[in-house]
Amino acid sequence: MKITFLGHASLYLELPNATLLVDPFISGNEKAKNHVDVDGLNPDFILVTHAHQDHILDVEPIAKRTGATIVSNFEIAEHYSAKGLKTHPMNHGGRWEFPFGTVQYVNAIHTSSFPDGSYGGQPGGFVIKTTEKTIYIAGDTALTMDMKLIPMHYTLDLAILPIGDNFTMGVNDAVIAADFVNCEEVLGYHYDTFGYIEIDHKKAVETFKNAGKTLHLLDIGSHIVI
Ligand code: NI
Ligand code: MN
């Protein structure tokens, strides 16, 4: 599985038989827009964790251009379905077998209004299990005991966790989250985009290292293969 960091909480996952885009916020991200070609992204599916602008900004144009299926909570799926886009609605705890593997929509503690203030359902994260690898994409969330449910069902190869603090958990709580989900390999996201969430990279990496874990921080546009 090739995972490319598109800045903020945006990810591009290249799986053996599908390409997934997660929470696309690129055209409005000063740090990303010169490093990522939005028109070059060709996802089969677009996964959306919640309705905040910094997670949905580019969903509509990309879905329109590519015909990708938007996978999200029921309310967000309804929102895009009403615009004539292809969607797959889910809700917390539910799993679905997609052609590329199983997806479960899991709990997150956050909020989820659309930019106009309308209801965007409840926020979540995704566990994606393919025949090769299993990853957890936490979405925007606080540290929550619910994370302990994840290793009851899955053995994770990678946990993708927000580390920017202020709007989500920060580095210290993300270390505990990695413990809760029983995963030593962490990709950090949701940091540095805005003033509120700037972090000290060296200190963050060191904090994970001291806990016996590895924090990967990717430059925008670069990738890891797991
Ligand atoms: Ni948010
Ligand atoms: Mn966010």
Short mmCIF file of C-alpha atoms and ligand atoms in Angstrom, two decimals:
data_model
loop_
_atom_site.label_atom_id
_atom_site.label_comp_id
_atom_site.label_asym_id
_atom_site.label_seq_id
_atom_site.Cartn_x
_atom_site.Cartn_y
_atom_site.Cartn_z
CA MET A 1 0.00 0.00 0.00
CA LYS A 2 1.43 3.35 -1.06
CA ILE A 3 0.36 6.27 1.12
CA THR A 4 1.03 9.79 -0.14
CA PHE A 5 0.61 12.75 2.19
CA LEU A 6 -1.21 15.57 0.42
CA GLY A 7 -0.96 17.99 3.34
CA HIS A 8 -3.10 18.56 6.44
CA ALA A 9 -5.37 15.47 6.72
CA SER A 10 -5.39 14.62 3.02
CA LEU A 11 -4.08 11.24 1.97
CA TYR A 12 -3.85 9.30 -1.27
CA LEU A 13 -3.86 5.54 -0.84
CA GLU A 14 -2.81 3.36 -3.74
CA LEU A 15 -4.02 -0.18 -3.07
CA PRO A 16 -3.54 -3.20 -5.34
CA ASN A 17 -6.96 -2.75 -6.97
CA ALA A 18 -8.21 0.71 -6.06
CA THR A 19 -7.07 4.23 -5.29
CA LEU A 20 -8.55 6.06 -2.31
CA LEU A 21 -8.44 9.75 -1.54
CA VAL A 22 -9.06 10.78 2.07
CA ASP A 23 -10.30 14.21 3.25
CA PRO A 24 -9.12 16.28 0.28
CA PHE A 25 -8.21 19.82 1.31
CA ILE A 26 -5.61 20.89 -1.19
CA SER A 27 -6.68 23.89 -3.29
CA GLY A 28 -7.26 25.93 -0.14
CA ASN A 29 -4.10 24.81 1.63
CA GLU A 30 -1.32 27.35 1.01
CA LYS A 31 1.25 24.74 2.01
CA ALA A 32 -0.06 22.04 -0.34
CA LYS A 33 -1.38 23.68 -3.46
CA ASN A 34 2.03 24.08 -5.13
CA HIS A 35 3.10 20.52 -4.29
CA VAL A 36 -0.01 18.59 -5.26
CA ASP A 37 -1.79 18.60 -8.62
CA VAL A 38 -5.46 18.25 -7.70
CA ASP A 39 -6.37 17.47 -11.32
CA GLY A 40 -3.82 14.66 -11.35
CA LEU A 41 -5.64 12.77 -8.59
CA ASN A 42 -7.80 9.93 -9.91
CA PRO A 43 -9.39 8.16 -6.96
CA ASP A 44 -11.95 5.38 -7.23
CA PHE A 45 -13.23 6.26 -3.76
CA ILE A 46 -13.13 9.41 -1.62
CA LEU A 47 -13.30 8.77 2.12
CA VAL A 48 -14.53 11.67 4.24
CA THR A 49 -14.15 11.58 8.04
CA HIS A 50 -16.32 14.62 8.80
CA ALA A 51 -17.82 17.72 7.21
CA HIS A 52 -15.38 20.44 8.23
CA GLN A 53 -14.03 22.58 5.42
CA ASP A 54 -10.45 21.45 6.00
CA HIS A 55 -11.57 17.91 5.08
CA ILE A 56 -14.11 18.38 2.28
CA LEU A 57 -13.01 21.41 0.27
CA ASP A 58 -12.01 19.49 -2.87
CA VAL A 59 -14.43 16.55 -2.57
CA GLU A 60 -17.06 17.85 -4.97
CA PRO A 61 -14.88 18.86 -7.96
CA ILE A 62 -12.79 15.68 -7.72
CA ALA A 63 -15.86 13.43 -7.40
CA LYS A 64 -17.50 15.20 -10.34
CA ARG A 65 -14.44 14.83 -12.55
CA THR A 66 -13.59 11.23 -11.65
CA GLY A 67 -16.95 9.68 -10.78
CA ALA A 68 -15.40 8.45 -7.52
CA THR A 69 -17.70 7.06 -4.84
CA ILE A 70 -17.80 9.16 -1.68
CA VAL A 71 -17.70 7.04 1.47
CA SER A 72 -18.72 8.82 4.65
CA ASN A 73 -21.29 9.01 7.38
CA PHE A 74 -24.96 8.99 6.37
CA GLU A 75 -25.47 12.76 6.51
CA ILE A 76 -22.39 13.61 4.47
CA ALA A 77 -23.29 10.92 1.93
CA GLU A 78 -26.80 12.39 1.66
CA HIS A 79 -25.33 15.86 1.15
CA TYR A 80 -23.30 14.70 -1.86
CA SER A 81 -25.93 12.31 -3.15
CA ALA A 82 -28.33 15.29 -3.43
CA LYS A 83 -25.73 16.89 -5.73
CA GLY A 84 -25.87 13.86 -8.00
CA LEU A 85 -22.60 12.32 -6.85
CA LYS A 86 -22.01 8.64 -6.16
CA THR A 87 -21.97 7.83 -2.45
CA HIS A 88 -21.80 5.02 0.03
CA PRO A 89 -23.30 5.94 3.42
CA MET A 90 -22.01 4.35 6.62
CA ASN A 91 -22.36 4.95 10.32
CA HIS A 92 -20.39 4.20 13.45
CA GLY A 93 -19.43 0.59 14.00
CA GLY A 94 -20.54 -0.49 10.55
CA ARG A 95 -18.35 -2.43 8.15
CA TRP A 96 -18.61 -2.90 4.40
CA GLU A 97 -16.76 -5.08 1.93
CA PHE A 98 -15.53 -2.88 -0.88
CA PRO A 99 -13.68 -4.31 -3.91
CA PHE A 100 -10.38 -3.24 -2.31
CA GLY A 101 -11.07 -4.54 1.21
CA THR A 102 -13.15 -3.96 4.32
CA VAL A 103 -13.87 -0.51 5.70
CA GLN A 104 -15.21 0.16 9.17
CA TYR A 105 -16.39 3.61 10.23
CA VAL A 106 -15.19 4.02 13.81
CA ASN A 107 -15.75 6.53 16.57
CA ALA A 108 -14.04 9.89 16.82
CA ILE A 109 -14.58 12.65 19.34
CA HIS A 110 -14.89 15.91 17.45
CA THR A 111 -17.65 17.89 15.67
CA SER A 112 -18.87 17.74 12.07
CA SER A 113 -20.80 20.75 10.75
CA PHE A 114 -20.61 21.75 7.08
CA PRO A 115 -19.05 25.17 6.35
CA ASP A 116 -22.57 26.72 6.19
CA GLY A 117 -23.34 25.41 9.66
CA SER A 118 -25.63 22.59 8.53
CA TYR A 119 -25.49 19.20 10.19
CA GLY A 120 -22.70 16.93 8.99
CA GLY A 121 -23.54 13.89 11.09
CA GLN A 122 -21.08 12.65 13.66
CA PRO A 123 -17.35 12.54 12.93
CA GLY A 124 -15.50 9.29 12.52
CA GLY A 125 -12.38 7.52 11.47
CA PHE A 126 -11.79 4.55 9.18
CA VAL A 127 -10.16 1.18 9.58
CA ILE A 128 -9.22 -0.17 6.16
CA LYS A 129 -8.31 -3.84 5.88
CA THR A 130 -7.02 -5.16 2.59
CA THR A 131 -5.64 -8.62 1.91
CA GLU A 132 -2.17 -7.13 2.47
CA LYS A 133 -2.37 -4.46 5.16
CA THR A 134 -4.61 -2.93 7.78
CA ILE A 135 -4.53 0.75 8.64
CA TYR A 136 -6.43 3.07 10.95
CA ILE A 137 -7.16 6.62 9.87
CA ALA A 138 -8.32 8.36 13.02
CA GLY A 139 -9.78 11.53 11.49
CA ASP A 140 -9.98 14.57 13.73
CA THR A 141 -10.35 13.22 17.22
CA ALA A 142 -9.46 13.48 20.84
CA LEU A 143 -7.83 10.55 22.53
CA THR A 144 -10.71 8.22 23.36
CA MET A 145 -11.09 4.90 25.13
CA ASP A 146 -13.03 3.67 22.09
CA MET A 147 -9.67 3.29 20.33
CA LYS A 148 -9.13 0.25 22.53
CA LEU A 149 -11.86 -1.56 20.58
CA ILE A 150 -9.81 -1.46 17.37
CA PRO A 151 -7.14 -4.06 18.27
CA MET A 152 -9.93 -6.40 19.41
CA HIS A 153 -10.75 -6.82 15.72
CA TYR A 154 -7.64 -5.81 13.81
CA THR A 155 -3.87 -6.05 13.83
CA LEU A 156 -2.77 -2.70 12.49
CA ASP A 157 0.23 -2.12 10.27
CA LEU A 158 -0.07 1.66 10.54
CA ALA A 159 -2.06 4.18 12.58
CA ILE A 160 -2.60 7.60 11.03
CA LEU A 161 -3.21 9.99 13.90
CA PRO A 162 -3.75 13.73 14.28
CA ILE A 163 -0.91 15.29 16.27
CA GLY A 164 -1.44 19.05 15.90
CA ASP A 165 -3.27 19.63 19.19
CA ASN A 166 -5.79 22.46 19.77
CA PHE A 167 -8.50 21.02 17.44
CA THR A 168 -7.53 17.36 17.96
CA MET A 169 -5.27 15.39 20.24
CA GLY A 170 -1.64 16.43 20.34
CA VAL A 171 1.58 14.44 20.32
CA ASN A 172 1.45 13.16 23.90
CA ASP A 173 -2.10 11.87 23.57
CA ALA A 174 -1.28 10.41 20.15
CA VAL A 175 1.42 8.28 21.82
CA ILE A 176 -1.26 6.93 24.16
CA ALA A 177 -3.61 6.44 21.19
CA ALA A 178 -0.93 4.36 19.49
CA ASP A 179 -0.84 2.23 22.64
CA PHE A 180 -4.64 1.92 22.67
CA VAL A 181 -4.73 0.71 19.05
CA ASN A 182 -1.66 -1.45 19.66
CA CYS A 183 0.39 -0.07 16.78
CA GLU A 184 3.98 1.07 16.88
CA GLU A 185 4.08 2.66 13.44
CA VAL A 186 2.36 6.03 13.30
CA LEU A 187 1.94 8.53 10.51
CA GLY A 188 1.21 11.96 11.93
CA TYR A 189 -1.21 14.34 10.24
CA HIS A 190 -3.34 17.41 10.93
CA TYR A 191 -0.41 19.60 12.00
CA ASP A 192 1.37 22.78 10.80
CA THR A 193 -1.37 23.88 8.38
CA PHE A 194 -2.56 26.75 10.55
CA GLY A 195 -0.96 28.70 13.37
CA TYR A 196 -3.00 26.86 16.00
CA ILE A 197 -1.56 23.48 15.10
CA GLU A 198 2.13 24.15 14.45
CA ILE A 199 4.33 21.57 16.11
CA ASP A 200 8.01 20.97 16.83
CA HIS A 201 8.81 18.06 14.50
CA LYS A 202 11.99 16.99 16.24
CA LYS A 203 10.34 16.95 19.63
CA ALA A 204 7.34 15.00 18.27
CA VAL A 205 9.54 12.33 16.69
CA GLU A 206 11.61 12.12 19.88
CA THR A 207 8.49 11.75 22.05
CA PHE A 208 7.35 8.75 20.02
CA LYS A 209 10.85 7.28 19.99
CA ASN A 210 11.07 7.50 23.77
CA ALA A 211 7.82 5.52 23.95
CA GLY A 212 9.26 2.82 21.70
CA LYS A 213 7.27 3.90 18.67
CA THR A 214 8.01 5.44 15.30
CA LEU A 215 6.41 8.67 14.15
CA HIS A 216 6.58 9.24 10.41
CA LEU A 217 6.24 12.84 9.25
CA LEU A 218 6.06 13.20 5.48
CA ASP A 219 6.77 16.25 3.35
CA ILE A 220 3.70 17.24 1.37
CA GLY A 221 3.61 15.15 -1.81
CA SER A 222 5.91 12.45 -0.47
CA HIS A 223 4.88 8.91 0.42
CA ILE A 224 5.59 5.78 2.38
CA VAL A 225 5.01 2.21 1.29
CA ILE A 226 3.80 -0.23 3.90
NI NI B 1 -12.42 18.97 12.03
MN MN B 2 -9.67 19.31 10.77
#
